[in-house]
Amino acid sequence: MDVSQLSSMISSLSDIHSRLQLLRNAPPLLLKSSMSFSAPSIRSDFEQLKELGDTIRSDSVQEALRTATQSEKADRSDLNRNGRREIRKRRRPPSPESPQPYIPYDKRSASLFPTASDDPPPLRADGLPDYLRDFNRTHSSKLHIWTRIRGSTQLSNPAVVRFTIRDVLVCYITMEYAAADPVLVTESVTAFGPREKKSPHSQSDFLVYQTLSQQIARMLQSHPRVAFQSLVNLMCTYEGIFIDRCTSCERVLSAEGHVPPVVRVWMDAGKEGEKGRWEPRHASCPQT
Ligand SMILES: [Zn+2]
């Protein structure tokens, strides 16, 4: 095999990689309940997905993938995280953020959390027990480490924390951390009704909790490395989910679907002495 063959294989594989990254932005759009499935952008996403599938199945790409697998088996010494980071750096302008597991290509989808300057220092796995103790002492909602085995105190990885607002909801927050850098990175949040007895990775039977899980997924996607404390601050605002009015239409239940306001929009402090706050909105109401 000559160099030109190899370089054409590499370019077709990196093309597939970037098309795949672009398509990863499609699911959060689907989560917007106000958006119809027939919207042109969704239709074109599905077309792109189909095209990408056809491309991947084509003989030339399959051959390139086989070659890549063989080459990796033969010598993987140059394949490390830094190598991947180098490639990413060349393709995108350098960003001040630390490397993230998933980088959205669309820079317009800015973080839905308060701006980074307000972020508390990210919580690490070893600081979790103290943080939970302190939180439970000062808040009416409660946080507990959840383990598969009853009575186990060992923090697993991924770690699961149960967040409870009495008579309102239970959320399972799943987080990962690396041994070398044990900062807790939230992977998913699943919301359930207060009396549902379900495992952290299943789904609620109720629309309101399903919608809430989807909304938090959307927020996490906008800020994948949000500090655990900021996430918990957000979660606390759901205490009034069944009584708070949407600040856009001023109703508790949405006209469409009769769902309470699961969206939270961060409002920066306006005047001096004022504090920023989370405002409740319906997913179907304007969010700006
Ligand atoms: Zn509304």
Coordinates of C-alpha atoms and ligand atoms in Angstrom, one line a residue:
M1 CA 0.0 0.0 0.0
D2 CA 1.5 3.4 -1.0
V3 CA 1.4 6.7 0.8
S4 CA -1.3 8.3 -1.4
Q5 CA -3.6 5.4 -0.8
L6 CA -3.1 5.7 3.0
S7 CA -3.6 9.5 3.0
S8 CA -6.8 9.2 1.1
M9 CA -8.0 6.6 3.6
I10 CA -7.1 8.9 6.5
S11 CA -8.9 11.8 4.9
S12 CA -12.0 9.8 4.3
L13 CA -12.0 8.6 7.9
S14 CA -11.4 12.1 9.3
D15 CA -14.2 13.3 7.1
I16 CA -16.5 10.7 8.6
H17 CA -15.4 11.7 12.1
S18 CA -16.3 15.3 11.6
R19 CA -19.6 14.5 10.0
L20 CA -20.4 12.3 13.0
Q21 CA -19.5 15.2 15.4
L22 CA -21.9 17.5 13.6
L23 CA -24.7 14.9 13.8
R24 CA -24.2 14.7 17.6
N25 CA -25.8 18.1 17.8
A26 CA -29.0 16.8 16.4
P27 CA -30.5 15.0 19.5
P28 CA -30.7 18.1 21.7
L29 CA -32.7 19.8 19.0
L30 CA -35.1 16.9 19.0
L31 CA -35.6 17.4 22.7
K32 CA -37.3 20.7 22.2
S33 CA -40.9 19.7 22.4
S34 CA -42.0 22.8 20.6
M35 CA -40.1 21.8 17.5
S36 CA -42.1 19.6 15.1
F37 CA -40.5 16.5 13.6
S38 CA -41.2 17.7 10.2
A39 CA -39.1 20.9 10.7
P40 CA -36.6 21.2 7.8
S41 CA -33.5 21.1 9.9
I42 CA -34.6 17.8 11.5
R43 CA -35.4 16.3 8.2
S44 CA -32.0 17.2 6.8
D45 CA -30.3 15.8 9.9
F46 CA -32.1 12.4 9.2
E47 CA -31.0 12.6 5.6
Q48 CA -27.4 13.3 6.7
L49 CA -27.6 10.4 9.1
K50 CA -28.7 8.1 6.3
E51 CA -26.0 9.4 3.9
L52 CA -23.4 8.9 6.6
G53 CA -24.6 5.3 7.2
D54 CA -24.3 4.6 3.5
T55 CA -20.8 6.1 3.3
I56 CA -19.6 4.0 6.3
R57 CA -20.9 0.9 4.7
S58 CA -19.2 1.6 1.4
D59 CA -16.3 -0.7 0.3
S60 CA -13.6 2.0 0.4
V61 CA -14.5 3.1 4.0
Q62 CA -14.7 -0.5 5.2
E63 CA -11.3 -1.1 3.7
A64 CA -9.9 2.0 5.5
L65 CA -11.4 0.9 8.8
R66 CA -9.9 -2.6 8.4
T67 CA -6.5 -1.0 7.7
A68 CA -6.8 1.3 10.6
T69 CA -7.6 -1.6 13.0
Q70 CA -4.7 -3.7 11.7
S71 CA -2.4 -0.7 12.1
E72 CA -3.6 -0.1 15.6
K73 CA -3.0 -3.7 16.5
A74 CA 0.5 -3.7 15.0
D75 CA 1.7 -0.5 16.8
R76 CA -0.5 1.7 19.0
S77 CA 2.4 3.5 20.7
D78 CA 1.6 6.9 19.1
L79 CA -2.1 6.7 20.0
N80 CA -2.7 8.6 23.2
R81 CA -5.0 11.3 24.4
N82 CA -2.5 14.0 23.6
G83 CA -2.3 12.8 20.0
R84 CA -6.0 13.2 19.7
R85 CA -5.9 16.6 21.3
E86 CA -3.3 17.7 18.7
I87 CA -5.6 16.7 15.8
R88 CA -8.5 18.6 17.5
K89 CA -6.3 21.7 18.0
R90 CA -5.4 21.8 14.3
R91 CA -9.0 21.6 13.2
R92 CA -10.5 24.1 15.7
P93 CA -9.3 27.5 16.9
P94 CA -7.7 27.1 20.3
S95 CA -10.1 27.6 23.2
P96 CA -9.3 28.7 26.7
E97 CA -11.4 25.8 28.2
S98 CA -9.8 22.6 29.3
P99 CA -10.3 19.6 26.9
Q100 CA -13.8 18.2 27.1
P101 CA -15.0 14.7 26.3
Y102 CA -17.5 16.1 23.8
I103 CA -17.0 19.4 22.0
P104 CA -20.0 20.9 20.3
Y105 CA -19.1 22.2 16.9
D106 CA -21.9 24.8 17.1
K107 CA -20.4 27.7 19.2
R108 CA -23.8 29.4 19.3
S109 CA -25.0 26.8 21.8
A110 CA -23.4 28.7 24.7
S111 CA -23.6 27.4 28.3
L112 CA -27.1 27.6 29.8
F113 CA -25.5 27.8 33.3
P114 CA -24.4 31.1 34.9
T115 CA -21.2 32.5 33.4
A116 CA -17.9 30.7 34.3
S117 CA -16.8 33.5 36.6
D118 CA -19.5 32.6 39.1
D119 CA -18.5 28.9 38.9
P120 CA -17.4 27.5 42.3
P121 CA -14.1 25.5 42.0
P122 CA -15.1 22.1 40.6
L123 CA -15.8 19.5 43.2
R124 CA -13.5 16.5 43.4
A125 CA -14.4 13.0 44.3
D126 CA -12.5 13.2 47.6
G127 CA -14.4 16.4 48.6
L128 CA -17.8 14.9 47.9
P129 CA -18.6 13.5 51.4
D130 CA -17.8 16.8 53.1
Y131 CA -19.9 18.7 50.6
L132 CA -22.9 16.4 51.0
R133 CA -22.7 16.7 54.8
D134 CA -22.6 20.4 54.6
F135 CA -25.4 20.6 52.0
N136 CA -27.7 18.3 54.1
R137 CA -27.2 20.5 57.1
T138 CA -28.1 23.7 55.4
H139 CA -30.8 22.7 52.9
S140 CA -34.3 21.1 53.0
S141 CA -33.5 19.0 49.9
K142 CA -31.1 16.1 50.5
L143 CA -28.1 14.5 48.8
H144 CA -26.9 11.0 49.4
I145 CA -24.4 8.7 47.8
W146 CA -26.3 5.9 46.1
T147 CA -24.7 2.4 45.8
R148 CA -25.9 -0.8 44.2
I149 CA -25.0 -2.7 47.3
R150 CA -26.8 -1.6 50.5
G151 CA -24.6 -0.3 53.2
S152 CA -21.5 0.0 51.0
T153 CA -19.6 3.3 51.7
Q154 CA -17.0 2.9 48.9
L155 CA -17.5 5.6 46.2
S156 CA -17.9 3.8 42.9
N157 CA -16.8 5.2 39.5
P158 CA -19.1 6.3 38.0
A159 CA -20.5 7.6 41.2
V160 CA -24.2 8.0 41.7
V161 CA -25.7 10.7 44.0
R162 CA -29.4 10.7 44.9
F163 CA -30.9 14.2 45.2
T164 CA -34.3 14.3 47.0
I165 CA -36.8 17.1 47.3
R166 CA -39.4 15.6 49.7
D167 CA -42.8 14.9 48.0
V168 CA -41.6 16.6 44.8
L169 CA -38.9 14.5 43.1
V170 CA -35.9 12.2 43.3
C171 CA -33.0 12.6 40.9
Y172 CA -30.0 10.4 40.3
I173 CA -26.8 12.2 39.3
T174 CA -24.3 10.0 37.7
M175 CA -20.7 11.3 37.7
E176 CA -17.3 10.1 36.5
Y177 CA -13.8 11.0 37.6
A178 CA -10.3 10.1 36.6
A179 CA -7.8 8.8 39.1
A180 CA -5.2 11.4 38.2
D181 CA -7.6 14.3 38.2
P182 CA -10.6 13.3 40.3
V183 CA -12.9 16.3 39.3
L184 CA -16.5 15.1 39.2
V185 CA -17.9 15.3 35.7
T186 CA -21.6 14.8 35.4
E187 CA -22.6 12.2 32.9
S188 CA -26.4 12.1 33.3
V189 CA -29.3 13.2 35.6
T190 CA -32.5 11.1 35.7
A191 CA -35.6 12.5 37.5
F192 CA -38.3 10.4 39.0
G193 CA -41.5 10.9 41.1
P194 CA -41.0 10.8 44.9
R195 CA -42.6 7.4 45.2
E196 CA -41.3 5.7 42.1
K197 CA -39.0 2.8 42.9
K198 CA -36.7 2.7 39.9
S199 CA -33.1 2.2 39.2
P200 CA -31.0 5.3 38.4
H201 CA -30.6 4.4 34.8
S202 CA -34.2 3.6 34.0
Q203 CA -36.9 6.2 33.1
S204 CA -39.8 7.7 35.0
D205 CA -43.3 6.6 34.1
F206 CA -44.4 10.3 34.2
L207 CA -44.1 12.8 31.4
V208 CA -43.1 15.7 33.8
Y209 CA -40.1 13.8 35.1
Q210 CA -39.1 12.5 31.6
T211 CA -39.3 16.1 30.3
L212 CA -37.2 17.3 33.3
S213 CA -34.5 14.6 32.6
Q214 CA -34.4 15.7 28.9
Q215 CA -34.1 19.4 29.9
I216 CA -31.2 18.8 32.3
A217 CA -29.5 16.7 29.6
R218 CA -29.8 19.7 27.3
M219 CA -28.2 21.9 29.9
L220 CA -25.4 19.5 30.6
Q221 CA -24.7 19.4 26.9
S222 CA -24.3 23.1 26.9
H223 CA -21.7 22.9 29.7
P224 CA -20.3 19.3 30.0
R225 CA -17.9 20.1 32.8
V226 CA -20.2 22.2 34.9
A227 CA -19.3 22.1 38.6
F228 CA -21.3 19.7 40.7
Q229 CA -22.3 22.5 43.0
S230 CA -23.7 24.6 40.2
L231 CA -25.8 21.6 39.0
V232 CA -27.1 21.1 42.6
N233 CA -28.0 24.8 42.8
L234 CA -30.0 24.4 39.6
M235 CA -31.7 21.2 40.9
C236 CA -32.8 23.0 44.1
T237 CA -34.9 25.4 42.0
Y238 CA -37.2 22.5 41.2
E239 CA -38.7 22.6 44.7
G240 CA -41.5 24.7 43.3
I241 CA -42.0 22.9 40.0
F242 CA -45.7 22.2 40.7
I243 CA -46.5 25.7 42.0
D244 CA -44.2 28.1 40.2
R245 CA -45.5 30.1 37.3
C246 CA -43.7 30.3 34.0
T247 CA -42.3 33.8 33.7
S248 CA -43.3 34.0 30.0
C249 CA -47.0 33.0 30.0
E250 CA -47.6 33.3 33.7
R251 CA -49.3 29.9 33.9
V252 CA -48.3 26.9 36.0
L253 CA -49.3 24.3 33.4
S254 CA -48.4 24.9 29.8
A255 CA -51.3 25.4 27.4
E256 CA -49.8 22.7 25.2
G257 CA -49.3 19.3 26.9
H258 CA -50.2 20.6 30.4
V259 CA -46.6 20.2 31.7
P260 CA -45.2 22.4 34.5
P261 CA -42.3 24.8 33.7
V262 CA -39.3 22.4 33.6
V263 CA -37.0 24.9 31.9
R264 CA -34.8 27.2 34.0
V265 CA -33.4 30.3 32.3
W266 CA -30.5 32.1 34.1
M267 CA -31.0 35.9 34.5
D268 CA -27.9 37.8 35.4
A269 CA -28.2 40.5 38.0
G270 CA -29.6 43.6 36.5
K271 CA -29.1 46.5 39.0
E272 CA -26.4 46.7 41.6
G273 CA -27.2 44.8 44.8
E274 CA -29.4 42.5 42.8
K275 CA -28.6 38.8 42.5
G276 CA -28.8 36.6 39.4
R277 CA -31.6 34.1 39.4
W278 CA -33.1 31.1 37.7
E279 CA -36.5 31.8 36.1
P280 CA -39.0 29.0 35.4
R281 CA -40.3 28.6 31.8
H282 CA -42.2 26.0 29.9
A283 CA -40.3 24.2 27.2
S284 CA -43.0 25.4 24.8
C285 CA -42.6 29.1 25.8
P286 CA -40.0 31.6 24.5
Q287 CA -36.7 31.1 26.4
T288 CA -35.0 34.5 25.9
Ligands
ZN1 ZN -45.2 29.3 29.8

